Amino acid sequence: MYRVLERAFRRGKEKPGFALVQFSVQGDHVHLLIEAESKGELARGMQGLTIRLAKNLNRYWRRRGGSVFAERYFARAVQTAKEIKRALAYVLNNGRKHGVWSSPTRPDPFSSGRWYSGWYEAFANTCRPLRAPPVARARDMYLAMPSFRCLSVAFVPGRHAWESEPLDPRLIF
């Protein structure tokens, strides 16, 4: 079923004003990191992506219809460098948070972690991606900065982990 979701992500990852940047698939929910130019673009992009996902999952389950997703999704706008970095770490390490993935030498296989360029060096010998990325390249300038490329592979989201990490002075404007 994960491959069905991955293919749907790959086909719906980018539209004008909307880009799926990272994801994590859990047993009963999905975390997405989306870049959108406006609330309207986010709504249209999410509508298209959820329709694509629902159609592909219904085909996989061999059923003609039925509700796949809740009627609404929870969206939280992140704007500062610190918020973006936390969201990125949270999504890529969500399997660790839920206790379903704990390997220190590989990213969560049900996330877009293997395509995250900040981890290429850490995982180069163990999990080089063989398929095209199911996520779009981030357009946000913060995600391209070097400090975002060095997230610890053992990072578990939480307040204490962030308090001990100094903020890169280049991110303060």
CSV table of C-alpha atoms in Angstrom, one decimal:
chain,number,residue,atom,x,y,z
A,1,MET,CA,0.0,0.0,0.0
A,2,TYR,CA,2.9,2.4,0.7
A,3,ARG,CA,4.0,2.1,-3.0
A,4,VAL,CA,0.5,3.1,-4.0
A,5,LEU,CA,0.8,6.2,-1.9
A,6,GLU,CA,4.3,6.9,-3.1
A,7,ARG,CA,3.2,6.8,-6.8
A,8,ALA,CA,0.3,9.1,-6.0
A,9,PHE,CA,2.7,11.5,-4.2
A,10,ARG,CA,5.1,11.4,-7.2
A,11,ARG,CA,2.3,12.3,-9.7
A,12,GLY,CA,0.7,15.0,-7.6
A,13,LYS,CA,3.8,16.5,-5.9
A,14,GLU,CA,3.9,19.8,-7.8
A,15,LYS,CA,1.5,22.2,-9.3
A,16,PRO,CA,1.7,26.0,-9.8
A,17,GLY,CA,1.8,27.5,-6.3
A,18,PHE,CA,1.9,24.1,-4.5
A,19,ALA,CA,4.6,21.6,-3.8
A,20,LEU,CA,4.8,18.5,-1.6
A,21,VAL,CA,8.3,18.8,-0.1
A,22,GLN,CA,8.4,16.0,2.5
A,23,PHE,CA,6.1,13.3,3.9
A,24,SER,CA,5.8,10.6,6.5
A,25,VAL,CA,3.2,7.7,6.2
A,26,GLN,CA,2.0,6.2,9.5
A,27,GLY,CA,-0.5,3.4,10.1
A,28,ASP,CA,-3.5,5.7,10.4
A,29,HIS,CA,-2.4,9.2,9.2
A,30,VAL,CA,0.0,11.0,7.0
A,31,HIS,CA,2.3,14.0,7.7
A,32,LEU,CA,3.0,16.3,4.8
A,33,LEU,CA,5.3,19.3,4.6
A,34,ILE,CA,3.9,21.5,1.8
A,35,GLU,CA,5.0,24.8,0.3
A,36,ALA,CA,2.1,26.9,-1.0
A,37,GLU,CA,2.0,30.4,-2.2
A,38,SER,CA,-1.4,31.1,-0.6
A,39,LYS,CA,-4.2,29.6,1.4
A,40,GLY,CA,-6.2,29.1,-1.9
A,41,GLU,CA,-3.3,27.3,-3.6
A,42,LEU,CA,-2.9,25.1,-0.5
A,43,ALA,CA,-6.6,24.2,-0.5
A,44,ARG,CA,-6.6,23.4,-4.2
A,45,GLY,CA,-3.4,21.5,-4.1
A,46,MET,CA,-4.5,19.4,-1.1
A,47,GLN,CA,-7.8,18.8,-2.7
A,48,GLY,CA,-6.1,17.5,-5.8
A,49,LEU,CA,-3.6,15.4,-3.9
A,50,THR,CA,-6.2,13.8,-1.6
A,51,ILE,CA,-8.5,13.0,-4.6
A,52,ARG,CA,-5.5,11.3,-6.3
A,53,LEU,CA,-4.6,9.4,-3.1
A,54,ALA,CA,-8.2,8.3,-2.5
A,55,LYS,CA,-8.7,7.1,-6.1
A,56,ASN,CA,-5.4,5.1,-6.0
A,57,LEU,CA,-6.2,3.6,-2.6
A,58,ASN,CA,-9.7,2.7,-3.6
A,59,ARG,CA,-8.3,1.0,-6.8
A,60,TYR,CA,-5.8,-0.9,-4.7
A,61,TRP,CA,-8.5,-2.0,-2.2
A,62,ARG,CA,-10.8,-2.9,-5.2
A,63,ARG,CA,-13.7,-0.8,-4.1
A,64,ARG,CA,-15.7,1.8,-6.0
A,65,GLY,CA,-15.8,4.5,-3.5
A,66,GLY,CA,-16.0,5.3,0.1
A,67,SER,CA,-14.3,7.8,2.4
A,68,VAL,CA,-10.5,7.4,2.6
A,69,PHE,CA,-9.7,10.7,4.5
A,70,ALA,CA,-11.4,12.7,7.1
A,71,GLU,CA,-13.3,15.6,5.6
A,72,ARG,CA,-10.7,18.1,6.9
A,73,TYR,CA,-7.0,18.2,7.4
A,74,PHE,CA,-5.0,20.1,10.0
A,75,ALA,CA,-2.8,22.7,8.6
A,76,ARG,CA,-0.2,24.8,10.5
A,77,ALA,CA,1.7,27.6,8.8
A,78,VAL,CA,5.4,27.7,9.6
A,79,GLN,CA,7.3,30.8,8.7
A,80,THR,CA,10.4,31.3,10.7
A,81,ALA,CA,13.6,29.3,10.2
A,82,LYS,CA,13.2,27.6,13.5
A,83,GLU,CA,9.6,26.5,12.8
A,84,ILE,CA,10.6,25.2,9.4
A,85,LYS,CA,13.5,23.2,10.8
A,86,ARG,CA,11.3,21.8,13.5
A,87,ALA,CA,8.6,20.8,11.0
A,88,LEU,CA,11.2,19.2,8.7
A,89,ALA,CA,12.7,17.2,11.6
A,90,TYR,CA,9.3,16.2,12.9
A,91,VAL,CA,8.0,14.9,9.5
A,92,LEU,CA,11.2,13.1,8.6
A,93,ASN,CA,11.5,11.5,12.1
A,94,ASN,CA,7.8,10.8,12.7
A,95,GLY,CA,8.3,7.0,12.6
A,96,ARG,CA,10.8,7.4,15.4
A,97,LYS,CA,8.4,9.5,17.5
A,98,HIS,CA,5.7,6.8,17.2
A,99,GLY,CA,8.2,4.0,17.9
A,100,VAL,CA,7.8,2.2,14.6
A,101,TRP,CA,11.2,3.0,13.2
A,102,SER,CA,14.5,3.3,15.2
A,103,SER,CA,17.4,2.4,12.9
A,104,PRO,CA,20.3,4.9,13.4
A,105,THR,CA,21.7,3.9,10.0
A,106,ARG,CA,18.7,4.4,7.7
A,107,PRO,CA,15.9,6.9,7.3
A,108,ASP,CA,12.3,5.8,7.9
A,109,PRO,CA,11.3,3.7,4.8
A,110,PHE,CA,7.8,5.1,5.0
A,111,SER,CA,8.9,8.7,4.7
A,112,SER,CA,10.6,10.9,2.1
A,113,GLY,CA,13.8,10.8,4.2
A,114,ARG,CA,15.8,8.8,1.7
A,115,TRP,CA,15.3,11.6,-0.8
A,116,TYR,CA,16.2,14.4,1.7
A,117,SER,CA,19.5,15.9,0.4
A,118,GLY,CA,20.6,16.8,4.0
A,119,TRP,CA,20.9,13.1,4.7
A,120,TYR,CA,22.7,11.9,1.6
A,121,GLU,CA,26.1,11.9,3.2
A,122,ALA,CA,24.9,10.1,6.4
A,123,PHE,CA,23.0,7.4,4.4
A,124,ALA,CA,25.0,7.3,1.2
A,125,ASN,CA,26.2,3.7,1.6
A,126,THR,CA,23.0,2.2,3.0
A,127,CYS,CA,20.0,3.5,1.2
A,128,ARG,CA,20.6,5.4,-1.9
A,129,PRO,CA,17.3,6.0,-3.6
A,130,LEU,CA,16.8,4.1,-6.9
A,131,ARG,CA,13.5,5.7,-7.9
A,132,ALA,CA,12.6,9.3,-8.8
A,133,PRO,CA,11.7,11.4,-5.8
A,134,PRO,CA,8.1,11.5,-4.8
A,135,VAL,CA,8.6,15.0,-3.5
A,136,ALA,CA,9.3,18.3,-5.1
A,137,ARG,CA,12.5,20.3,-4.6
A,138,ALA,CA,12.0,22.9,-1.8
A,139,ARG,CA,11.8,26.4,-3.1
A,140,ASP,CA,12.0,28.0,0.3
A,141,MET,CA,15.4,29.6,0.9
A,142,TYR,CA,15.6,28.3,4.5
A,143,LEU,CA,15.4,24.7,3.4
A,144,ALA,CA,18.4,25.2,1.1
A,145,MET,CA,20.6,26.6,3.9
A,146,PRO,CA,23.5,24.4,5.2
A,147,SER,CA,22.1,24.3,8.8
A,148,PHE,CA,19.0,22.5,7.5
A,149,ARG,CA,21.2,19.9,5.9
A,150,CYS,CA,22.7,18.5,9.1
A,151,LEU,CA,19.7,17.2,11.0
A,152,SER,CA,20.8,14.4,13.3
A,153,VAL,CA,19.6,11.0,12.1
A,154,ALA,CA,19.0,10.1,15.7
A,155,PHE,CA,16.9,13.2,16.3
A,156,VAL,CA,13.7,12.7,18.2
A,157,PRO,CA,11.4,15.7,18.1
A,158,GLY,CA,11.0,17.4,21.4
A,159,ARG,CA,11.6,20.6,23.3
A,160,HIS,CA,14.8,19.6,25.0
A,161,ALA,CA,16.6,18.6,21.8
A,162,TRP,CA,16.0,22.0,20.3
A,163,GLU,CA,17.0,24.0,23.4
A,164,SER,CA,20.5,22.6,23.3
A,165,GLU,CA,21.1,23.4,19.6
A,166,PRO,CA,22.4,26.9,18.9
A,167,LEU,CA,20.6,28.9,16.2
A,168,ASP,CA,22.7,29.6,13.2
A,169,PRO,CA,23.4,33.4,13.2
A,170,ARG,CA,23.0,33.5,9.4
A,171,LEU,CA,19.3,32.8,9.9
A,172,ILE,CA,18.6,35.9,12.0
A,173,PHE,CA,17.6,38.9,10.0
